[in-house]
Each structure stands twice: as C-alpha cells, then as structure tokens.
Amino acid sequence: VRLSENTLSCLPGDVARPGYDRQELSAGIFHFGMGNFHRAHLAAYLDELMNRGLALDWGIVGGGVRPEERAGRAVLADQQWLSTLVEQSATVSRARVIGSMLDFVPPGEGAAIIERLSRPDIRIVSLTITEGGYFLDADDRFDASHPDLLADAEAPESPRTVFGLILAALRVRRDAGTAPFTVMSCDNIPHNGDVTRGTLTGLARLQDPAFAEWVAGNVAFPNGMVDRITPATTDRERRLLADEFGVTDGWPVFCEDFRQWVLEDRFPLGRPPLEQVGVQFVEDVSPFETMKLRILNAGHATIAYPAGLLGIEYVHEAMADERVGAFLERLEQTEIIPRVPAVPGIALDVYFSEIRRRFANPKIGDTIRRLCLDGSNRQPKFIVPIIRDAIADGGSLEGLALESALWCRYCAGETDAGAPIEPNDPHWETLRPIAAAARTEPARWLAQTSIYGGIGDDARFAEAFAGWLDKLWRRGTAATLEAYLQ
Ligand code: NAD
C-alpha cells in the first residue's frame, strides 16, 4: 500500500496509524531541519500525545534553508506530510505512521518562512540542523566571520540562514506586539539552548545592537539532551518496509526503540505536555549531558578504534568480539563511570546496561566507520576531559591512555591486517603523518595542543600512552587488548 491520507485505512493491521482526526490539528511549532532525527523524535512524541487527544494545537510546520531539502519535501508532500517510523529492538520491529506534521514551507522561500513564523499560532521554533548549523569556531564560540552570517548581517530583510530567518520573524513579531516564540534546539550539542542563544544574539548584534538586547532579554532558549540512534534512510530501509510491513513510503525513518529527552522547562508561550510521554523536565540538564558524553559517546570511541583496526564493520559485531566488548566493559567500569558526577534519579550502572544493550542491537546497522569519524573533533569533547579528571584525581588512566593510543594508531591509516583505512577525519591529512611519526616519537601525538591541551605534559599519562602505542605497533590490537585485560 502506498502511504497517503487516503490509504491510511487500508494499511496492514500491524502498522499503527494516527488515531486522531488530522483535520482537527492546528499549528504550534515551526521546525527547521525536517531530516530523520526530527521524525524519530519531536514528531513522534507529538504523534503520541495526539493519539491521546492531547496537544492537538501543537501541529508541526516544517521549513529549511537548503535547496537539497526540496526532494525530501516533494516526497512528504505526496504523502500529505505523513511518515512511517520503524522502531527496532534486537528482536521486534514496530511500524507506525506519524501524523503530527501539517505543512512544509518550501526550502529557500525566505519571505514565506518569515510570514509563517510571524503568526501568533507559532509558539515554539525547534531545530535539528546538525552541529555544523550553529556557526561555531574551533573553540565552540560564535564565528562571526562566516560568509553566510556576514550576508545576513548586511541584508537582514532577505536572510539565508536559519538564524537570519528567526531574527527577521522576531522583529516582525516585536513590531506587531506579538510575544516572541521559544527557540528550542534538539541538536546534539552540550548546552544547546545556550549555544543557540549565542548564535542568534551574535548575529543580531551584527545587525542592530539594541535589537540584540531585546532578543537576549525576551526570547527563551531551553537546554535539552536528546538521544535516539537514527541512521540515514537508504533503499535498504525502503525495501525492508515494503517487504516486512507492506507499506510503500518514499522516505521512512528507522531508529532504535530507546529514546531519551531531558529538557529545561522554559517555555513562556506554553508547550505540549511532553512529560506525559516520557520527556523528563529538569532545572539543569548539565549532569545528564555529562553522563551521555562520557558513558555513551566516550563508550562509542572506546569500541570504534580497536574494531576499526581489527577490520570489524558493524557496531553490534564489535560488541560481540570478546576483546572489544571486554575493553568497553573494563574501561567504563574502572575509569569512566567513576568519573561521572551523580545524576538525579538515574543509576549509572543501569544507564550503562542500557547502552550495552543498545550498542549490541543488530537491527540498527550502525557502522564502526561512522563511529571512527572525526576523532579530532570528538576526542577533545568525549575523552580528553575524562583524562584531565584522571590526572587530577591521581586514579587509574591506563585504559584511557590505551584508547588514545588506539586512535593514534588508527590515524596511521592502516588496519592490523595491512588494509588501507580511507580518510575518516576532516583533518586526516594533518593527523596521518603525525600518527606515523608517533610510532617512534609518541610525544609528537600528544603535542597536538588543539586536541590534548596540556595533558601531554603529564608524565604519568604520557608514559602510559607511549607504552600502549609501542605495544600496538609491535604486537597488534588483539594482543594489546588482551594485555590490558589481564
Ligand atoms: P539529517 O541529515 O537527516 O537532517 C539534517 C537536517 O538539517 C536536514 O534537513 C538538512 O538539510 C539540515 N541542515 C544541515 N546543515 C544545515 C545548516 N548548516 N543549516 C540549516 N540546516 C541544515 O540528519 P539527522 O539524522 O536528522 O540529524 C540531525 C541532527 O540531529 C544531528 O546533527 C544531531 O545534532 C541530532 N541528533 C541526531 C541523532 C541521530 O542518531 N541521527 C541523534 C541525536 C541527535
């Protein structure tokens, strides 16, 4: 059955569909970045509320700034903005049709987007525009020199960026006496609300300092921590949906069954009752972010590089490998989890058990190569802060040193079996010769202060790193992991 409003009633019985009348929905949210994560996350939470007869005035209108989004929009338009979401545990896959999206203003049509954003019914503007969408420099600060921002600073009435569009609409609302909407980032960035405020007010300052003051004083930017592994859609997913569920959808979304959203409750114009579908509202998301960055993201890095060097393709296969799985277990238990500050209401060992289960889920098809990507940006966020804590607390850092050595060894560009590793970092060309030189001069690797800061000067860490790197080159990944595990 081809998915559309007219065929909803003919869908196979095991495909859940909206239990509400979509004619009765009205708009409340404008969303930028109608990609996969949004449809597995905010759109799904709202669909669940709507199925309970709640949040019917919080329908979603989409928008975007990139011309390549037109293709996805055309697919969604053909199915009246309906999407099939397939939620997969290791053993069970469930398909449901999400009906919470009402419209999608054509990407790039700035005037139409500003007009829609200016109407009082829009009370929340939400974002999943990727980490790269926030105009941050290498130190995660607002980068005022980006040409797109400079263009929006010059011509605020015809903006190109998401932030330029939001500002243009806020100005219309302010002049019309319409209260400003809340701006809610759902991107995977620590303190994403603060970062969004920094970029929005940064651009506003380039346009008009008084207006920037008004934005800073009147617009709310709740921070939130989001989590749900959602790979990109390929023909494989389209085919699986047709074969297993009998539904033809031009752009379905497949994701894991787990989801988490911890959010600060700052919504001056109100919000959907998300707490009724599992969203946790807290005063401060920082402890939750630290937990995720350390136990989940540093955990991903821990399995990524040994698995990459051993030639393992999928994350669930790495988890099934005795040595890699045991390395994760030991490192988390002895050097990572003890360095995660307490999180209200969460037992860290239970959180880690869930992560172990998620990583081992064979249905997700997540690749080791994806986890190995961009270490030069990820190591400083996920691993280096834990090493810094270990240096300060004087406790064990052997496993962290081994993780760092594995990343260095990976960047030399060859697996243990001698197969080439294709470039897998924006700075690959810089990293590779340093990784090769580090084989005999390990200090050269840690001297990359943009990644390691000053921790290369700590003798205990530098020595442990050098020892493990030497073992990796002489004895290979498998024997080195075994040595660590003994
Ligand atoms: P996606 O590629 O499916 O969608 C990204 C959307 O952002 C697209 O609509 C794209 O056009 C738009 N976009 C990209 N760069 C932009 C820019 N510079 N300005 C404006 N729009 C831009 O990706 P996705 O899987 O939906 O992930 C999007 C984001 O969601 C991630 O970067 C991450 O921050 C967050 N997230 C994703 C996952 C996941 O597992 N996929 C999990 C948690 C959080």
Coordinates of C-alpha atoms and ligand atoms in Angstrom, one line a residue:
V1 CA 0.0 0.0 0.0
R2 CA 1.4 3.4 -0.9
L3 CA 1.2 5.7 2.1
S4 CA -1.1 8.6 1.9
E5 CA -4.0 10.2 3.8
N6 CA -6.5 8.3 1.6
T7 CA -4.9 4.9 2.1
L8 CA -4.5 5.1 5.9
S9 CA -7.5 2.9 6.5
C10 CA -6.1 0.2 4.1
L11 CA -2.7 -0.1 5.8
P12 CA -1.9 -3.6 7.1
G13 CA -3.1 -4.3 10.6
D14 CA 0.3 -4.3 12.2
V15 CA 1.1 -0.8 11.1
A16 CA -0.2 1.7 13.7
R17 CA -1.8 4.9 12.3
P18 CA -2.9 8.2 13.7
G19 CA -5.9 7.6 16.0
Y20 CA -6.9 11.3 15.7
D21 CA -8.5 13.4 13.0
R22 CA -5.8 15.3 11.4
Q23 CA -8.3 17.9 10.2
E24 CA -8.6 18.9 13.9
L25 CA -5.0 19.7 14.3
S26 CA -3.6 23.3 14.2
A27 CA -0.1 24.6 14.1
G28 CA 2.0 25.4 17.1
I29 CA 5.6 24.5 16.2
F30 CA 7.8 25.6 13.3
H31 CA 10.6 23.1 12.8
F32 CA 13.9 23.7 10.8
G33 CA 15.7 20.6 9.6
M34 CA 13.0 18.1 8.6
G35 CA 15.5 15.2 8.5
N36 CA 15.4 11.8 10.0
F37 CA 16.1 12.6 13.7
H38 CA 13.3 15.1 13.9
R39 CA 10.8 12.5 12.6
A40 CA 12.1 9.9 15.1
H41 CA 12.0 12.3 17.9
L42 CA 9.8 15.5 18.3
A43 CA 7.4 14.5 15.6
A44 CA 7.0 11.0 17.2
Y45 CA 6.5 12.4 20.8
L46 CA 3.8 14.8 19.5
D47 CA 2.1 12.0 17.5
E48 CA 1.9 10.0 20.7
L49 CA 0.3 12.9 22.6
M50 CA -2.2 13.5 19.7
N51 CA -3.2 9.8 19.9
R52 CA -4.2 10.6 23.5
G53 CA -6.3 13.5 22.4
L54 CA -3.6 16.0 23.7
A55 CA -1.5 18.7 22.0
L56 CA -3.9 19.0 19.1
D57 CA -2.9 22.7 18.8
W58 CA 0.8 21.8 18.5
G59 CA 1.0 20.5 15.0
I60 CA 4.3 21.0 13.2
V61 CA 5.1 23.2 10.2
G62 CA 8.5 22.4 8.6
G63 CA 11.0 24.7 6.9
G64 CA 14.6 24.8 5.8
V65 CA 17.2 26.8 4.0
R66 CA 19.0 24.2 1.9
P67 CA 17.9 23.6 -1.7
E68 CA 18.6 19.9 -1.4
E69 CA 15.7 19.6 1.1
R70 CA 13.3 20.1 -1.8
A71 CA 13.5 16.5 -2.8
G72 CA 12.5 15.3 0.6
R73 CA 9.7 17.9 0.8
A74 CA 8.3 16.6 -2.5
V75 CA 8.2 13.1 -1.2
L76 CA 6.5 14.2 2.0
A77 CA 4.0 16.4 0.1
D78 CA 2.9 13.4 -2.0
Q79 CA 2.0 11.6 1.2
Q80 CA 0.4 14.6 2.9
W81 CA 3.3 15.0 5.3
L82 CA 2.8 11.5 6.7
S83 CA 5.9 9.4 7.6
T84 CA 6.4 5.8 8.6
L85 CA 8.6 5.3 11.7
V86 CA 10.0 1.9 12.3
E87 CA 11.2 1.4 15.9
Q88 CA 13.5 -1.6 16.3
S89 CA 14.7 -3.6 19.3
A90 CA 17.0 -6.5 18.8
T91 CA 14.1 -8.8 18.2
V92 CA 11.0 -6.8 17.4
S93 CA 10.3 -4.0 14.8
R94 CA 7.2 -1.9 15.1
A95 CA 5.9 0.4 12.4
R96 CA 3.7 3.4 12.9
V97 CA 2.6 6.3 10.8
I98 CA 3.3 9.7 12.2
G99 CA 0.6 12.3 11.5
S100 CA 1.9 15.3 13.6
M101 CA 3.3 17.2 10.6
L102 CA 0.9 19.6 8.9
D103 CA 2.9 21.5 6.3
F104 CA 6.4 22.2 5.0
V105 CA 7.1 25.7 3.6
P106 CA 9.3 25.2 0.5
P107 CA 13.0 25.4 1.4
G108 CA 14.7 28.6 0.5
E109 CA 11.4 30.7 0.3
G110 CA 12.5 33.1 2.9
A111 CA 9.6 35.5 2.7
A112 CA 7.1 32.7 3.1
I113 CA 9.0 31.3 6.1
I114 CA 9.2 34.7 7.8
E115 CA 5.5 35.2 7.3
R116 CA 4.6 31.8 8.7
L117 CA 7.0 32.3 11.7
S118 CA 5.4 35.7 12.4
R119 CA 1.9 34.4 13.0
P120 CA 0.9 34.2 16.7
D121 CA 0.0 30.5 16.5
I122 CA 3.7 29.6 16.3
R123 CA 4.8 29.4 19.9
I124 CA 7.9 27.2 19.6
V125 CA 10.6 27.2 16.9
S126 CA 12.6 23.9 17.0
L127 CA 15.8 23.0 15.3
T128 CA 17.7 19.8 14.2
I129 CA 20.1 21.5 11.8
T130 CA 23.2 19.5 12.7
E131 CA 26.2 20.6 14.9
G132 CA 27.6 22.4 11.8
G133 CA 24.4 24.6 11.6
Y134 CA 25.3 26.8 14.5
F135 CA 28.3 28.7 13.1
L136 CA 30.8 27.8 15.9
D137 CA 34.6 28.1 15.6
A138 CA 37.2 25.5 16.7
D139 CA 36.6 26.6 20.3
D140 CA 32.9 26.3 20.0
R141 CA 32.4 30.0 20.1
F142 CA 30.2 32.0 17.7
D143 CA 32.1 32.5 14.5
A144 CA 31.1 36.0 13.2
S145 CA 33.3 35.7 10.2
H146 CA 31.2 33.1 8.3
P147 CA 30.2 34.5 4.9
D148 CA 26.6 33.4 5.3
L149 CA 26.3 35.3 8.6
L150 CA 28.0 38.3 7.1
A151 CA 25.5 38.3 4.3
D152 CA 22.6 38.1 6.8
A153 CA 24.2 40.9 8.8
E154 CA 24.2 43.1 5.6
A155 CA 20.7 42.3 4.4
P156 CA 18.6 41.3 7.5
E157 CA 15.4 41.5 5.4
S158 CA 16.4 38.8 3.0
P159 CA 18.2 36.2 5.2
R160 CA 19.9 33.0 4.0
T161 CA 20.5 31.3 7.4
V162 CA 18.0 29.8 9.9
F163 CA 19.2 32.4 12.4
G164 CA 18.6 35.2 10.0
L165 CA 15.1 34.0 9.3
I166 CA 14.3 33.6 13.0
L167 CA 15.5 37.2 13.7
A168 CA 13.5 38.6 10.8
A169 CA 10.4 37.0 12.2
L170 CA 11.1 38.1 15.8
R171 CA 11.4 41.6 14.5
V172 CA 8.0 41.4 12.8
R173 CA 6.5 40.0 16.0
R174 CA 8.1 42.6 18.2
D175 CA 6.8 45.4 16.0
A176 CA 3.3 43.9 15.8
G177 CA 3.2 43.4 19.6
T178 CA 3.2 39.6 19.2
A179 CA 5.1 37.8 22.0
P180 CA 8.3 36.0 20.9
F181 CA 8.3 32.2 20.4
T182 CA 10.6 29.9 22.3
V183 CA 13.6 28.7 20.4
M184 CA 14.3 25.0 21.2
S185 CA 17.3 23.2 19.8
C186 CA 17.1 19.4 19.6
D187 CA 20.7 19.1 18.2
N188 CA 23.4 17.1 19.9
I189 CA 25.4 19.9 21.3
P190 CA 26.1 20.4 25.0
H191 CA 24.1 23.4 26.3
N192 CA 22.4 23.5 23.0
G193 CA 20.0 26.3 24.2
D194 CA 22.9 28.5 25.4
V195 CA 24.7 27.9 22.1
T196 CA 21.5 28.8 20.1
R197 CA 21.1 32.0 22.1
G198 CA 24.8 32.8 21.5
T199 CA 24.4 32.4 17.7
L200 CA 21.1 34.2 17.5
T201 CA 22.2 37.2 19.6
G202 CA 25.6 37.2 17.9
L203 CA 24.0 37.6 14.5
A204 CA 21.5 40.2 15.9
R205 CA 24.4 42.2 17.3
L206 CA 26.0 42.4 13.9
Q207 CA 22.6 43.8 12.6
D208 CA 21.4 46.0 15.4
P209 CA 22.8 46.0 19.0
A210 CA 19.5 47.3 20.5
F211 CA 17.5 44.5 18.9
A212 CA 20.1 42.0 20.1
E213 CA 19.5 43.2 23.7
W214 CA 15.8 42.7 23.1
V215 CA 16.3 39.2 21.9
A216 CA 18.6 38.3 24.8
G217 CA 16.1 39.7 27.3
N218 CA 12.9 38.3 25.8
V219 CA 13.4 35.0 24.0
A220 CA 13.7 31.7 25.9
F221 CA 16.2 29.0 24.9
P222 CA 15.7 25.9 26.9
N223 CA 18.7 23.5 27.0
G224 CA 17.9 19.8 26.2
M225 CA 19.7 16.5 26.0
V226 CA 18.4 14.2 23.2
D227 CA 19.2 10.6 22.5
R228 CA 18.0 8.1 19.9
I229 CA 20.2 6.4 17.4
T230 CA 18.6 7.2 14.0
P231 CA 20.6 6.2 10.9
A232 CA 20.0 7.8 7.4
T233 CA 17.4 6.2 5.1
T234 CA 18.6 4.2 2.2
D235 CA 16.9 1.9 -0.4
R236 CA 17.6 -0.9 2.1
E237 CA 15.1 0.7 4.6
R238 CA 12.5 1.4 1.9
R239 CA 12.7 -2.2 0.8
L240 CA 12.5 -3.6 4.4
L241 CA 9.4 -1.5 5.0
A242 CA 7.7 -2.8 1.8
D243 CA 8.8 -6.4 2.4
E244 CA 8.1 -6.7 6.2
F245 CA 5.1 -4.3 6.5
G246 CA 3.7 -4.0 3.1
V247 CA 4.0 -0.2 3.1
T248 CA 5.5 1.9 0.3
D249 CA 6.9 5.1 1.8
G250 CA 9.3 7.3 -0.2
W251 CA 11.1 8.4 3.0
P252 CA 10.6 6.2 6.0
V253 CA 12.6 6.5 9.2
F254 CA 14.2 3.6 11.0
C255 CA 15.6 4.0 14.5
E256 CA 16.2 2.1 17.8
D257 CA 13.5 1.5 20.3
F258 CA 15.3 3.5 23.0
R259 CA 14.7 7.3 23.3
Q260 CA 15.6 9.9 25.9
W261 CA 14.8 13.7 26.1
V262 CA 15.8 15.7 29.2
L263 CA 14.6 19.3 28.9
E264 CA 14.6 22.6 30.8
D265 CA 11.1 23.9 31.4
R266 CA 11.4 27.4 30.0
F267 CA 8.5 28.0 27.6
P268 CA 6.9 31.4 28.1
L269 CA 4.2 30.7 25.5
G270 CA 3.4 27.2 26.8
R271 CA 4.4 23.8 25.5
P272 CA 2.9 20.4 24.7
P273 CA 2.5 18.2 27.9
L274 CA 5.6 16.2 26.9
E275 CA 6.1 14.9 30.4
Q276 CA 3.1 12.6 29.7
V277 CA 5.0 10.7 27.1
G278 CA 8.3 10.3 28.9
V279 CA 10.1 13.6 28.5
Q280 CA 11.9 14.5 31.7
F281 CA 11.8 18.2 32.8
V282 CA 14.7 19.3 35.0
E283 CA 16.2 22.5 36.3
D284 CA 19.6 21.9 34.8
V285 CA 20.5 19.4 32.1
S286 CA 24.3 19.6 32.6
P287 CA 24.6 16.4 34.7
F288 CA 22.6 14.5 32.0
E289 CA 24.8 15.8 29.3
T290 CA 28.0 14.8 31.1
M291 CA 26.6 11.3 31.7
K292 CA 25.8 10.9 28.0
L293 CA 29.0 12.4 26.7
R294 CA 31.1 10.2 28.9
I295 CA 29.2 6.9 29.1
L296 CA 27.7 6.8 25.6
N297 CA 29.9 8.9 23.4
A298 CA 33.2 8.0 25.0
G299 CA 31.9 4.4 25.0
H300 CA 31.4 4.6 21.3
A301 CA 35.0 5.9 20.9
T302 CA 36.3 3.1 23.0
I303 CA 34.9 0.4 20.7
A304 CA 35.4 2.3 17.5
Y305 CA 39.2 2.3 17.1
P306 CA 40.1 -1.3 18.2
A307 CA 37.2 -2.5 16.0
G308 CA 38.4 -0.4 13.1
L309 CA 42.0 -1.8 13.4
L310 CA 40.6 -5.3 13.6
G311 CA 38.6 -4.8 10.4
I312 CA 35.2 -5.1 12.1
E313 CA 32.4 -3.5 10.1
Y314 CA 29.3 -3.1 12.4
V315 CA 28.9 -1.9 15.9
H316 CA 27.0 -4.9 17.1
E317 CA 29.8 -7.1 15.7
A318 CA 32.3 -5.2 17.7
M319 CA 30.2 -5.7 20.8
A320 CA 30.2 -9.5 20.1
D321 CA 34.0 -9.5 19.8
E322 CA 35.3 -10.8 23.1
R323 CA 38.2 -8.4 23.4
V324 CA 36.5 -5.3 22.2
G325 CA 33.4 -5.9 24.3
A326 CA 35.6 -6.6 27.4
F327 CA 37.6 -3.5 26.7
L328 CA 34.5 -1.4 26.8
E329 CA 33.3 -3.1 29.9
R330 CA 36.6 -2.7 31.8
L331 CA 37.2 0.9 30.8
E332 CA 33.6 2.0 31.6
Q333 CA 33.6 0.3 35.0
T334 CA 37.1 1.4 36.2
E335 CA 37.9 4.7 34.5
I336 CA 34.7 6.3 33.0
I337 CA 31.7 5.7 35.2
P338 CA 33.5 6.5 38.5
R339 CA 34.2 9.9 36.9
V340 CA 30.6 10.8 36.0
P341 CA 29.1 13.1 38.7
A342 CA 25.8 11.9 40.2
V343 CA 22.7 12.4 38.1
P344 CA 19.4 13.0 39.8
G345 CA 17.2 10.0 39.6
I346 CA 19.5 7.8 37.4
A347 CA 21.6 4.8 38.5
L348 CA 24.7 5.0 36.3
D349 CA 25.1 1.2 36.1
V350 CA 21.6 0.8 34.9
Y351 CA 22.2 3.5 32.3
F352 CA 25.3 1.7 31.2
S353 CA 23.5 -1.7 30.9
E354 CA 21.0 0.0 28.6
I355 CA 23.9 1.4 26.5
R356 CA 25.4 -2.1 26.3
R357 CA 22.1 -3.4 25.0
R358 CA 21.7 -0.5 22.5
F359 CA 25.2 -0.9 21.0
A360 CA 24.6 -4.7 20.6
N361 CA 21.3 -4.2 18.7
P362 CA 21.9 -5.8 15.3
K363 CA 18.9 -4.2 13.7
I364 CA 20.3 -0.7 13.7
G365 CA 23.1 -1.4 11.2
D366 CA 25.3 1.3 12.7
T367 CA 28.9 1.2 11.3
I368 CA 32.3 1.3 13.0
R369 CA 33.5 3.7 10.3
R370 CA 30.8 6.2 11.4
L371 CA 31.9 5.9 15.0
C372 CA 35.6 6.4 14.0
L373 CA 34.8 9.5 12.0
D374 CA 36.1 12.9 13.1
G375 CA 38.2 11.9 16.1
S376 CA 39.9 15.3 16.1
N377 CA 36.6 16.9 16.9
R378 CA 35.3 14.2 19.2
Q379 CA 38.3 13.1 21.3
P380 CA 38.5 16.6 22.9
K381 CA 34.8 16.5 23.8
F382 CA 34.4 12.9 24.9
I383 CA 37.8 11.5 26.0
V384 CA 40.2 14.3 26.9
P385 CA 38.0 15.8 29.8
I386 CA 38.0 12.3 31.5
I387 CA 41.8 12.1 31.2
R388 CA 42.0 15.5 32.7
D389 CA 39.9 14.3 35.7
A390 CA 42.1 11.2 36.0
I391 CA 45.2 13.3 36.1
A392 CA 43.7 15.4 38.8
D393 CA 42.3 12.6 40.9
G394 CA 45.5 10.5 40.6
G395 CA 43.5 7.3 39.8
S396 CA 43.8 4.8 37.0
L397 CA 44.2 6.1 33.5
E398 CA 45.7 3.1 31.7
G399 CA 42.6 2.3 29.7
L400 CA 42.2 6.0 28.7
A401 CA 45.8 6.0 27.6
L402 CA 45.2 2.9 25.6
E403 CA 42.1 4.4 23.9
S404 CA 44.2 7.4 22.9
A405 CA 46.9 5.2 21.6
L406 CA 44.3 3.2 19.6
W407 CA 43.0 6.4 18.0
C408 CA 46.6 7.4 17.1
R409 CA 47.4 4.0 15.7
Y410 CA 44.1 4.2 13.6
C411 CA 45.1 7.6 12.2
A412 CA 48.3 6.0 10.7
G413 CA 45.8 4.8 8.0
E414 CA 46.2 1.0 8.0
T415 CA 44.5 -1.8 9.8
D416 CA 46.4 -4.6 11.7
A417 CA 46.0 -6.7 8.6
G418 CA 47.5 -4.0 6.4
A419 CA 44.3 -2.9 4.7
P420 CA 44.2 0.9 4.0
I421 CA 41.9 3.0 6.1
E422 CA 40.2 5.6 3.9
P423 CA 40.4 9.2 5.2
N424 CA 38.0 9.5 8.1
D425 CA 38.5 12.9 9.6
P426 CA 38.4 16.5 8.3
H427 CA 42.0 16.8 9.4
W428 CA 43.1 13.4 8.2
E429 CA 46.0 14.8 6.1
T430 CA 47.4 16.6 9.1
L431 CA 46.9 13.7 11.5
R432 CA 48.3 10.9 9.4
P433 CA 52.0 11.9 9.2
I434 CA 52.0 12.8 13.0
A435 CA 50.5 9.4 13.7
A436 CA 53.2 7.7 11.6
A437 CA 56.0 9.8 13.4
A438 CA 54.5 8.9 16.8
R439 CA 55.4 5.3 16.3
T440 CA 59.0 6.2 17.3
E441 CA 58.3 9.6 18.9
P442 CA 55.0 9.2 20.8
A443 CA 55.2 12.7 22.4
R444 CA 54.6 14.2 18.9
W445 CA 51.0 12.9 19.0
L446 CA 50.2 14.4 22.4
A447 CA 51.9 17.7 21.4
Q448 CA 48.7 18.5 19.4
T449 CA 47.5 21.0 21.9
S450 CA 44.4 21.9 19.9
I451 CA 43.2 18.3 20.8
Y452 CA 45.0 17.5 24.0
G453 CA 45.5 20.9 25.7
G454 CA 48.3 20.4 28.2
I455 CA 47.8 16.8 29.2
G456 CA 50.7 15.6 27.1
D457 CA 52.9 17.3 29.8
D458 CA 51.6 15.0 32.4
A459 CA 54.4 12.4 32.8
R460 CA 52.1 9.6 34.1
F461 CA 49.7 9.9 31.2
A462 CA 52.4 10.4 28.5
E463 CA 54.3 7.3 29.7
A464 CA 51.2 5.1 29.7
F465 CA 50.3 6.4 26.2
A466 CA 53.8 5.7 24.9
G467 CA 53.8 2.2 26.4
W468 CA 50.4 1.2 24.8
L469 CA 51.3 2.7 21.4
D470 CA 54.5 0.8 21.3
K471 CA 52.6 -2.5 22.1
L472 CA 50.1 -1.8 19.4
W473 CA 52.8 -1.4 16.8
R474 CA 54.8 -4.4 18.0
R475 CA 52.1 -6.9 19.0
G476 CA 48.9 -5.7 17.3
T477 CA 45.5 -4.7 18.6
A478 CA 44.3 -8.1 19.8
A479 CA 47.3 -8.9 21.9
T480 CA 47.4 -5.4 23.3
L481 CA 43.8 -5.5 24.4
E482 CA 44.5 -8.9 26.0
A483 CA 47.4 -7.4 27.9
Y484 CA 45.2 -4.6 29.2
L485 CA 42.5 -7.0 30.2
Q486 CA 44.8 -9.3 32.2
Ligands
NAD1 P1 19.6 14.6 8.5 O1 20.7 14.7 7.6 O2 18.5 13.6 8.2 O3 18.9 16.0 8.7 C1 19.6 17.2 8.9 C2 18.7 18.4 8.5 O4 19.4 19.6 8.8 C3 18.4 18.4 7.0 O5 17.1 18.9 6.8 C4 19.5 19.4 6.5 O6 19.1 20.0 5.3 C5 19.5 20.4 7.6 N1 20.8 21.1 7.7 C6 22.1 20.5 7.6 N2 23.0 21.5 7.8 C7 22.3 22.7 7.9 C8 22.7 24.0 8.1 N3 24.0 24.4 8.1 N4 21.7 25.0 8.2 C9 20.4 24.6 8.2 N5 20.0 23.4 8.0 C10 20.9 22.4 7.9 O7 20.3 14.3 10.0 P2 19.5 13.8 11.3 O8 19.8 12.4 11.5 O9 18.2 14.3 11.3 O10 20.4 14.5 12.4 C11 20.3 15.9 12.6 C12 20.8 16.3 13.9 O11 20.0 15.7 14.9 C13 22.2 15.7 14.2 O12 23.2 16.5 13.7 C14 22.2 15.8 15.8 O13 22.5 17.1 16.2 C15 20.8 15.5 16.1 N6 20.7 14.1 16.6 C16 20.7 13.1 15.7 C17 20.7 11.8 16.1 C18 20.8 10.6 15.1 O14 21.1 9.5 15.6 N7 20.6 10.8 13.9 C19 20.6 11.5 17.5 C20 20.5 12.6 18.4 C21 20.6 13.9 17.9

